[in-house]
JSON list of C-alpha atoms in Angstrom, two decimals:
[
{"chain": "R", "resi": 156, "resn": "MET", "atom": "CA", "xyz": [-13.55, 17.27, -38.96]},
{"chain": "R", "resi": 157, "resn": "LYS", "atom": "CA", "xyz": [-11.53, 17.07, -42.20]},
{"chain": "R", "resi": 158, "resn": "ARG", "atom": "CA", "xyz": [-8.39, 18.05, -40.29]},
{"chain": "R", "resi": 159, "resn": "LEU", "atom": "CA", "xyz": [-8.96, 15.24, -37.78]},
{"chain": "R", "resi": 160, "resn": "ALA", "atom": "CA", "xyz": [-9.46, 12.69, -40.56]},
{"chain": "R", "resi": 161, "resn": "GLY", "atom": "CA", "xyz": [-6.28, 13.95, -42.23]},
{"chain": "R", "resi": 162, "resn": "ILE", "atom": "CA", "xyz": [-4.31, 13.58, -39.00]},
{"chain": "R", "resi": 163, "resn": "ILE", "atom": "CA", "xyz": [-5.63, 10.04, -38.47]},
{"chain": "R", "resi": 164, "resn": "ARG", "atom": "CA", "xyz": [-4.70, 9.06, -42.08]},
{"chain": "R", "resi": 165, "resn": "LYS", "atom": "CA", "xyz": [-1.22, 10.54, -41.66]},
{"chain": "R", "resi": 166, "resn": "GLU", "atom": "CA", "xyz": [-0.61, 8.72, -38.35]},
{"chain": "R", "resi": 167, "resn": "THR", "atom": "CA", "xyz": [-1.96, 5.45, -39.74]},
{"chain": "R", "resi": 168, "resn": "ARG", "atom": "CA", "xyz": [0.40, 5.67, -42.77]},
{"chain": "R", "resi": 169, "resn": "GLU", "atom": "CA", "xyz": [3.28, 6.48, -40.43]},
{"chain": "R", "resi": 170, "resn": "ILE", "atom": "CA", "xyz": [2.61, 3.45, -38.21]},
{"chain": "R", "resi": 171, "resn": "LEU", "atom": "CA", "xyz": [2.05, 1.11, -41.17]},
{"chain": "R", "resi": 172, "resn": "ARG", "atom": "CA", "xyz": [5.30, 2.29, -42.77]},
{"chain": "R", "resi": 173, "resn": "ASP", "atom": "CA", "xyz": [7.26, 1.18, -39.70]},
{"chain": "R", "resi": 174, "resn": "VAL", "atom": "CA", "xyz": [6.23, -2.44, -39.05]},
{"chain": "R", "resi": 175, "resn": "GLN", "atom": "CA", "xyz": [8.46, -2.77, -35.96]},
{"chain": "R", "resi": 176, "resn": "SER", "atom": "CA", "xyz": [6.61, 0.08, -34.28]},
{"chain": "R", "resi": 177, "resn": "LEU", "atom": "CA", "xyz": [3.30, -1.57, -35.10]},
{"chain": "R", "resi": 178, "resn": "VAL", "atom": "CA", "xyz": [4.45, -4.81, -33.51]},
{"chain": "R", "resi": 179, "resn": "LEU", "atom": "CA", "xyz": [5.85, -3.09, -30.42]},
{"chain": "R", "resi": 180, "resn": "LEU", "atom": "CA", "xyz": [2.91, -0.76, -29.89]},
{"chain": "R", "resi": 181, "resn": "ILE", "atom": "CA", "xyz": [-0.03, -3.04, -30.59]},
{"chain": "R", "resi": 182, "resn": "LEU", "atom": "CA", "xyz": [0.73, -6.70, -31.19]},
{"chain": "R", "resi": 183, "resn": "MET", "atom": "CA", "xyz": [3.22, -7.37, -28.38]},
{"chain": "R", "resi": 184, "resn": "PRO", "atom": "CA", "xyz": [0.98, -6.04, -25.56]},
{"chain": "R", "resi": 185, "resn": "ALA", "atom": "CA", "xyz": [-1.99, -7.93, -27.02]},
{"chain": "R", "resi": 186, "resn": "ILE", "atom": "CA", "xyz": [0.00, -11.17, -27.15]},
{"chain": "R", "resi": 187, "resn": "PHE", "atom": "CA", "xyz": [1.32, -10.56, -23.62]},
{"chain": "R", "resi": 188, "resn": "ILE", "atom": "CA", "xyz": [-2.19, -10.07, -22.25]},
{"chain": "R", "resi": 189, "resn": "LEU", "atom": "CA", "xyz": [-3.42, -13.20, -24.02]},
{"chain": "R", "resi": 190, "resn": "VAL", "atom": "CA", "xyz": [-0.56, -15.40, -22.80]},
{"chain": "R", "resi": 191, "resn": "MET", "atom": "CA", "xyz": [-0.75, -14.12, -19.21]},
{"chain": "R", "resi": 192, "resn": "SER", "atom": "CA", "xyz": [-4.52, -14.52, -19.01]},
{"chain": "R", "resi": 193, "resn": "LEU", "atom": "CA", "xyz": [-4.27, -18.10, -20.29]},
{"chain": "R", "resi": 194, "resn": "SER", "atom": "CA", "xyz": [-1.47, -18.99, -17.88]},
{"chain": "R", "resi": 195, "resn": "MET", "atom": "CA", "xyz": [-3.14, -17.41, -14.84]},
{"chain": "R", "resi": 196, "resn": "GLN", "atom": "CA", "xyz": [-6.75, -18.42, -15.47]},
{"chain": "R", "resi": 197, "resn": "ALA", "atom": "CA", "xyz": [-6.58, -21.47, -13.19]},
{"chain": "R", "resi": 198, "resn": "LEU", "atom": "CA", "xyz": [-5.77, -19.25, -10.21]},
{"chain": "R", "resi": 199, "resn": "PHE", "atom": "CA", "xyz": [-8.98, -17.27, -10.51]},
{"chain": "R", "resi": 200, "resn": "GLN", "atom": "CA", "xyz": [-11.49, -20.03, -11.18]},
{"chain": "R", "resi": 201, "resn": "PRO", "atom": "CA", "xyz": [-13.68, -21.22, -8.29]},
{"chain": "R", "resi": 202, "resn": "GLU", "atom": "CA", "xyz": [-12.85, -24.87, -8.92]},
{"chain": "R", "resi": 203, "resn": "SER", "atom": "CA", "xyz": [-9.11, -24.16, -8.97]},
{"chain": "R", "resi": 204, "resn": "THR", "atom": "CA", "xyz": [-6.91, -26.93, -7.58]},
{"chain": "R", "resi": 205, "resn": "PHE", "atom": "CA", "xyz": [-3.99, -24.55, -7.05]},
{"chain": "R", "resi": 206, "resn": "LYS", "atom": "CA", "xyz": [-2.59, -24.95, -3.53]},
{"chain": "R", "resi": 207, "resn": "ILE", "atom": "CA", "xyz": [-0.20, -22.67, -1.69]},
{"chain": "R", "resi": 208, "resn": "LYS", "atom": "CA", "xyz": [2.23, -24.91, 0.17]},
{"chain": "R", "resi": 209, "resn": "ILE", "atom": "CA", "xyz": [3.06, -23.81, 3.71]},
{"chain": "R", "resi": 210, "resn": "ALA", "atom": "CA", "xyz": [5.52, -25.67, 5.93]},
{"chain": "R", "resi": 211, "resn": "THR", "atom": "CA", "xyz": [4.86, -25.13, 9.65]},
{"chain": "R", "resi": 212, "resn": "LEU", "atom": "CA", "xyz": [6.90, -25.48, 12.80]},
{"chain": "R", "resi": 213, "resn": "ASP", "atom": "CA", "xyz": [4.99, -25.38, 16.10]},
{"chain": "R", "resi": 214, "resn": "CYS", "atom": "CA", "xyz": [7.42, -24.28, 18.84]},
{"chain": "R", "resi": 215, "resn": "ASP", "atom": "CA", "xyz": [4.59, -23.44, 21.25]},
{"chain": "R", "resi": 216, "resn": "GLY", "atom": "CA", "xyz": [2.78, -26.80, 21.21]},
{"chain": "R", "resi": 217, "resn": "SER", "atom": "CA", "xyz": [-0.29, -25.33, 22.91]},
{"chain": "R", "resi": 218, "resn": "GLY", "atom": "CA", "xyz": [-3.94, -25.90, 22.14]},
{"chain": "R", "resi": 219, "resn": "GLU", "atom": "CA", "xyz": [-4.12, -22.42, 20.62]},
{"chain": "R", "resi": 220, "resn": "SER", "atom": "CA", "xyz": [-1.27, -23.13, 18.21]},
{"chain": "R", "resi": 221, "resn": "LYS", "atom": "CA", "xyz": [-2.85, -26.42, 17.18]},
{"chain": "R", "resi": 222, "resn": "ARG", "atom": "CA", "xyz": [-6.16, -24.61, 16.69]},
{"chain": "R", "resi": 223, "resn": "VAL", "atom": "CA", "xyz": [-4.66, -21.98, 14.35]},
{"chain": "R", "resi": 224, "resn": "LEU", "atom": "CA", "xyz": [-2.91, -24.69, 12.34]},
{"chain": "R", "resi": 225, "resn": "ASP", "atom": "CA", "xyz": [-6.18, -26.64, 12.08]},
{"chain": "R", "resi": 226, "resn": "ILE", "atom": "CA", "xyz": [-7.95, -23.52, 10.82]},
{"chain": "R", "resi": 227, "resn": "LEU", "atom": "CA", "xyz": [-5.26, -23.04, 8.18]},
{"chain": "R", "resi": 228, "resn": "ARG", "atom": "CA", "xyz": [-5.54, -26.71, 7.18]},
{"chain": "R", "resi": 229, "resn": "ARG", "atom": "CA", "xyz": [-9.25, -26.21, 6.50]},
{"chain": "R", "resi": 230, "resn": "THR", "atom": "CA", "xyz": [-8.59, -23.17, 4.30]},
{"chain": "R", "resi": 231, "resn": "LYS", "atom": "CA", "xyz": [-9.36, -24.21, 0.74]},
{"chain": "R", "resi": 232, "resn": "ASN", "atom": "CA", "xyz": [-6.24, -23.26, -1.23]},
{"chain": "R", "resi": 233, "resn": "LEU", "atom": "CA", "xyz": [-3.64, -23.92, 1.47]},
{"chain": "R", "resi": 234, "resn": "SER", "atom": "CA", "xyz": [-1.64, -27.12, 1.81]},
{"chain": "R", "resi": 235, "resn": "ILE", "atom": "CA", "xyz": [-0.14, -27.32, 5.31]},
{"chain": "R", "resi": 236, "resn": "THR", "atom": "CA", "xyz": [2.74, -29.67, 6.15]},
{"chain": "R", "resi": 237, "resn": "GLU", "atom": "CA", "xyz": [4.23, -29.88, 9.62]},
{"chain": "R", "resi": 238, "resn": "ALA", "atom": "CA", "xyz": [7.96, -30.09, 10.18]},
{"chain": "R", "resi": 239, "resn": "GLY", "atom": "CA", "xyz": [9.12, -32.56, 12.79]},
{"chain": "R", "resi": 240, "resn": "PRO", "atom": "CA", "xyz": [9.19, -31.42, 16.42]},
{"chain": "R", "resi": 241, "resn": "GLY", "atom": "CA", "xyz": [12.97, -31.82, 16.75]},
{"chain": "R", "resi": 242, "resn": "ILE", "atom": "CA", "xyz": [13.88, -29.38, 13.99]},
{"chain": "R", "resi": 243, "resn": "PRO", "atom": "CA", "xyz": [15.70, -26.26, 15.24]},
{"chain": "R", "resi": 244, "resn": "ILE", "atom": "CA", "xyz": [14.40, -22.89, 14.05]},
{"chain": "R", "resi": 245, "resn": "ASP", "atom": "CA", "xyz": [17.75, -22.16, 12.36]},
{"chain": "R", "resi": 246, "resn": "ALA", "atom": "CA", "xyz": [17.32, -25.19, 10.08]},
{"chain": "R", "resi": 247, "resn": "PHE", "atom": "CA", "xyz": [13.69, -24.43, 9.23]},
{"chain": "R", "resi": 248, "resn": "PRO", "atom": "CA", "xyz": [14.34, -22.21, 6.15]},
{"chain": "R", "resi": 249, "resn": "SER", "atom": "CA", "xyz": [16.23, -25.08, 4.51]},
{"chain": "R", "resi": 250, "resn": "VAL", "atom": "CA", "xyz": [13.33, -27.43, 5.32]},
{"chain": "R", "resi": 251, "resn": "ILE", "atom": "CA", "xyz": [11.03, -25.02, 3.47]},
{"chain": "R", "resi": 252, "resn": "THR", "atom": "CA", "xyz": [13.14, -24.90, 0.32]},
{"chain": "R", "resi": 253, "resn": "GLU", "atom": "CA", "xyz": [13.88, -28.63, 0.28]},
{"chain": "R", "resi": 254, "resn": "GLY", "atom": "CA", "xyz": [10.23, -29.49, 0.78]},
{"chain": "R", "resi": 255, "resn": "GLY", "atom": "CA", "xyz": [9.10, -27.31, -2.13]},
{"chain": "R", "resi": 256, "resn": "SER", "atom": "CA", "xyz": [6.98, -25.03, 0.06]},
{"chain": "R", "resi": 257, "resn": "ASN", "atom": "CA", "xyz": [6.05, -21.49, -0.93]},
{"chain": "R", "resi": 258, "resn": "PHE", "atom": "CA", "xyz": [5.90, -20.24, 2.66]},
{"chain": "R", "resi": 259, "resn": "GLY", "atom": "CA", "xyz": [7.10, -21.24, 6.10]},
{"chain": "R", "resi": 260, "resn": "LEU", "atom": "CA", "xyz": [5.24, -20.49, 9.32]},
{"chain": "R", "resi": 261, "resn": "VAL", "atom": "CA", "xyz": [6.80, -20.75, 12.77]},
{"chain": "R", "resi": 262, "resn": "VAL", "atom": "CA", "xyz": [4.44, -20.61, 15.73]},
{"chain": "R", "resi": 263, "resn": "ASN", "atom": "CA", "xyz": [6.79, -19.12, 18.32]},
{"chain": "R", "resi": 264, "resn": "ARG", "atom": "CA", "xyz": [6.90, -19.87, 22.03]},
{"chain": "R", "resi": 265, "resn": "GLY", "atom": "CA", "xyz": [4.49, -17.64, 23.90]},
{"chain": "R", "resi": 266, "resn": "PHE", "atom": "CA", "xyz": [1.85, -17.87, 21.17]},
{"chain": "R", "resi": 267, "resn": "SER", "atom": "CA", "xyz": [-0.75, -19.15, 23.63]},
{"chain": "R", "resi": 268, "resn": "ASP", "atom": "CA", "xyz": [-0.04, -16.25, 26.02]},
{"chain": "R", "resi": 269, "resn": "PHE", "atom": "CA", "xyz": [-0.53, -13.84, 23.12]},
{"chain": "R", "resi": 270, "resn": "ILE", "atom": "CA", "xyz": [-3.92, -15.39, 22.32]},
{"chain": "R", "resi": 271, "resn": "ARG", "atom": "CA", "xyz": [-5.13, -15.67, 25.93]},
{"chain": "R", "resi": 272, "resn": "ASP", "atom": "CA", "xyz": [-4.21, -12.20, 27.22]},
{"chain": "R", "resi": 273, "resn": "ILE", "atom": "CA", "xyz": [-5.45, -9.46, 24.91]},
{"chain": "R", "resi": 274, "resn": "ARG", "atom": "CA", "xyz": [-3.81, -6.76, 27.04]},
{"chain": "R", "resi": 275, "resn": "LYS", "atom": "CA", "xyz": [-0.36, -8.30, 26.88]},
{"chain": "R", "resi": 276, "resn": "LYS", "atom": "CA", "xyz": [2.10, -7.08, 24.27]},
{"chain": "R", "resi": 277, "resn": "PRO", "atom": "CA", "xyz": [4.33, -9.99, 23.27]},
{"chain": "R", "resi": 278, "resn": "ALA", "atom": "CA", "xyz": [8.10, -9.74, 23.68]},
{"chain": "R", "resi": 279, "resn": "THR", "atom": "CA", "xyz": [8.54, -11.69, 20.46]},
{"chain": "R", "resi": 280, "resn": "PRO", "atom": "CA", "xyz": [6.19, -11.95, 17.49]},
{"chain": "R", "resi": 281, "resn": "PRO", "atom": "CA", "xyz": [3.66, -14.77, 17.91]},
{"chain": "R", "resi": 282, "resn": "LEU", "atom": "CA", "xyz": [4.27, -15.97, 14.35]},
{"chain": "R", "resi": 283, "resn": "THR", "atom": "CA", "xyz": [7.25, -15.80, 12.03]},
{"chain": "R", "resi": 284, "resn": "VAL", "atom": "CA", "xyz": [6.55, -16.10, 8.31]},
{"chain": "R", "resi": 285, "resn": "TYR", "atom": "CA", "xyz": [9.13, -17.06, 5.72]},
{"chain": "R", "resi": 286, "resn": "ALA", "atom": "CA", "xyz": [8.34, -16.53, 2.04]},
{"chain": "R", "resi": 287, "resn": "ASP", "atom": "CA", "xyz": [9.94, -17.78, -1.13]},
{"chain": "R", "resi": 288, "resn": "PRO", "atom": "CA", "xyz": [11.36, -14.58, -2.66]},
{"chain": "R", "resi": 289, "resn": "THR", "atom": "CA", "xyz": [10.09, -15.58, -6.10]},
{"chain": "R", "resi": 290, "resn": "ILE", "atom": "CA", "xyz": [6.46, -15.48, -4.91]},
{"chain": "R", "resi": 291, "resn": "GLN", "atom": "CA", "xyz": [4.53, -12.41, -6.05]},
{"chain": "R", "resi": 292, "resn": "THR", "atom": "CA", "xyz": [4.19, -9.64, -3.48]},
{"chain": "R", "resi": 293, "resn": "ALA", "atom": "CA", "xyz": [0.40, -9.64, -3.77]},
{"chain": "R", "resi": 294, "resn": "LEU", "atom": "CA", "xyz": [0.30, -13.31, -2.76]},
{"chain": "R", "resi": 295, "resn": "GLN", "atom": "CA", "xyz": [2.67, -12.66, 0.15]},
{"chain": "R", "resi": 296, "resn": "VAL", "atom": "CA", "xyz": [0.44, -9.83, 1.37]},
{"chain": "R", "resi": 297, "resn": "GLY", "atom": "CA", "xyz": [-2.65, -12.04, 0.97]},
{"chain": "R", "resi": 298, "resn": "ILE", "atom": "CA", "xyz": [-1.14, -14.81, 3.10]},
{"chain": "R", "resi": 299, "resn": "ARG", "atom": "CA", "xyz": [-0.01, -12.27, 5.70]},
{"chain": "R", "resi": 300, "resn": "ASN", "atom": "CA", "xyz": [-3.52, -10.79, 5.86]},
{"chain": "R", "resi": 301, "resn": "GLN", "atom": "CA", "xyz": [-5.04, -14.27, 6.20]},
{"chain": "R", "resi": 302, "resn": "LEU", "atom": "CA", "xyz": [-2.75, -14.99, 9.17]},
{"chain": "R", "resi": 303, "resn": "VAL", "atom": "CA", "xyz": [-3.49, -11.64, 10.82]},
{"chain": "R", "resi": 304, "resn": "MET", "atom": "CA", "xyz": [-7.22, -12.29, 10.41]},
{"chain": "R", "resi": 305, "resn": "GLN", "atom": "CA", "xyz": [-6.92, -15.74, 12.00]},
{"chain": "R", "resi": 306, "resn": "LEU", "atom": "CA", "xyz": [-4.91, -14.32, 14.93]},
{"chain": "R", "resi": 307, "resn": "PHE", "atom": "CA", "xyz": [-7.47, -11.59, 15.48]},
{"chain": "R", "resi": 308, "resn": "THR", "atom": "CA", "xyz": [-10.34, -14.10, 15.34]},
{"chain": "R", "resi": 309, "resn": "LEU", "atom": "CA", "xyz": [-8.63, -16.42, 17.84]},
{"chain": "R", "resi": 310, "resn": "ARG", "atom": "CA", "xyz": [-7.87, -13.56, 20.24]},
{"chain": "R", "resi": 311, "resn": "MET", "atom": "CA", "xyz": [-11.42, -12.21, 20.11]},
{"chain": "R", "resi": 312, "resn": "ASN", "atom": "CA", "xyz": [-13.00, -15.65, 20.53]},
{"chain": "R", "resi": 313, "resn": "ASP", "atom": "CA", "xyz": [-10.77, -16.39, 23.51]},
{"chain": "R", "resi": 314, "resn": "PHE", "atom": "CA", "xyz": [-11.45, -12.97, 25.02]},
{"chain": "R", "resi": 315, "resn": "PHE", "atom": "CA", "xyz": [-15.22, -13.33, 24.77]},
{"chain": "R", "resi": 316, "resn": "ASP", "atom": "CA", "xyz": [-15.10, -16.95, 25.98]},
{"chain": "R", "resi": 317, "resn": "THR", "atom": "CA", "xyz": [-13.36, -15.80, 29.16]},
{"chain": "R", "resi": 318, "resn": "HIS", "atom": "CA", "xyz": [-15.43, -12.62, 29.56]},
{"chain": "R", "resi": 319, "resn": "THR", "atom": "CA", "xyz": [-18.98, -13.80, 28.91]},
{"chain": "R", "resi": 320, "resn": "ASP", "atom": "CA", "xyz": [-20.26, -11.25, 31.42]},
{"chain": "R", "resi": 321, "resn": "LEU", "atom": "CA", "xyz": [-19.30, -8.46, 29.00]},
{"chain": "R", "resi": 322, "resn": "LEU", "atom": "CA", "xyz": [-21.52, -9.98, 26.36]},
{"chain": "R", "resi": 323, "resn": "SER", "atom": "CA", "xyz": [-24.46, -10.14, 28.76]},
{"chain": "R", "resi": 324, "resn": "TYR", "atom": "CA", "xyz": [-24.08, -6.39, 29.50]},
{"chain": "R", "resi": 325, "resn": "ALA", "atom": "CA", "xyz": [-24.32, -5.70, 25.78]},
{"chain": "R", "resi": 326, "resn": "GLY", "atom": "CA", "xyz": [-27.52, -7.72, 25.46]},
{"chain": "R", "resi": 327, "resn": "PHE", "atom": "CA", "xyz": [-26.00, -10.89, 24.00]},
{"chain": "R", "resi": 328, "resn": "SER", "atom": "CA", "xyz": [-26.67, -14.19, 25.65]}
]
């Protein structure tokens, strides 16, 4: 036990002798954690007013595409703005950056076919997502997962709406 106390005293004297090491090893990480927690606290509070801005372009124009955009509009921390109908897809990334959006979402043609026919593999992706490269990867993955969940929900709801007989076989009314 005396040897351990001696080692601790020796290491403490060594660290206190070199003030720069003390600052780098202990104070800087503590200050970093404090500053980051203060700057990010609004994101993690339930009453947060932080909104992720998403610009959308609906190339499909179907009821299904309008439904998915309405669902996203009702999502608490998302702010959805629609680009005009005459905007070409090539010009859409510049609309995103000029409008101050964090993400861009294009509902591609054939989106409604993708939702209606669960057996059909789409020739093109139903949605195209653009992300500001300065946005954290975790946030990008979170938005992607939210969109995948909404697509899955829409497809399943549409499938069961058109195949109510399957539900009756399973005992659901």
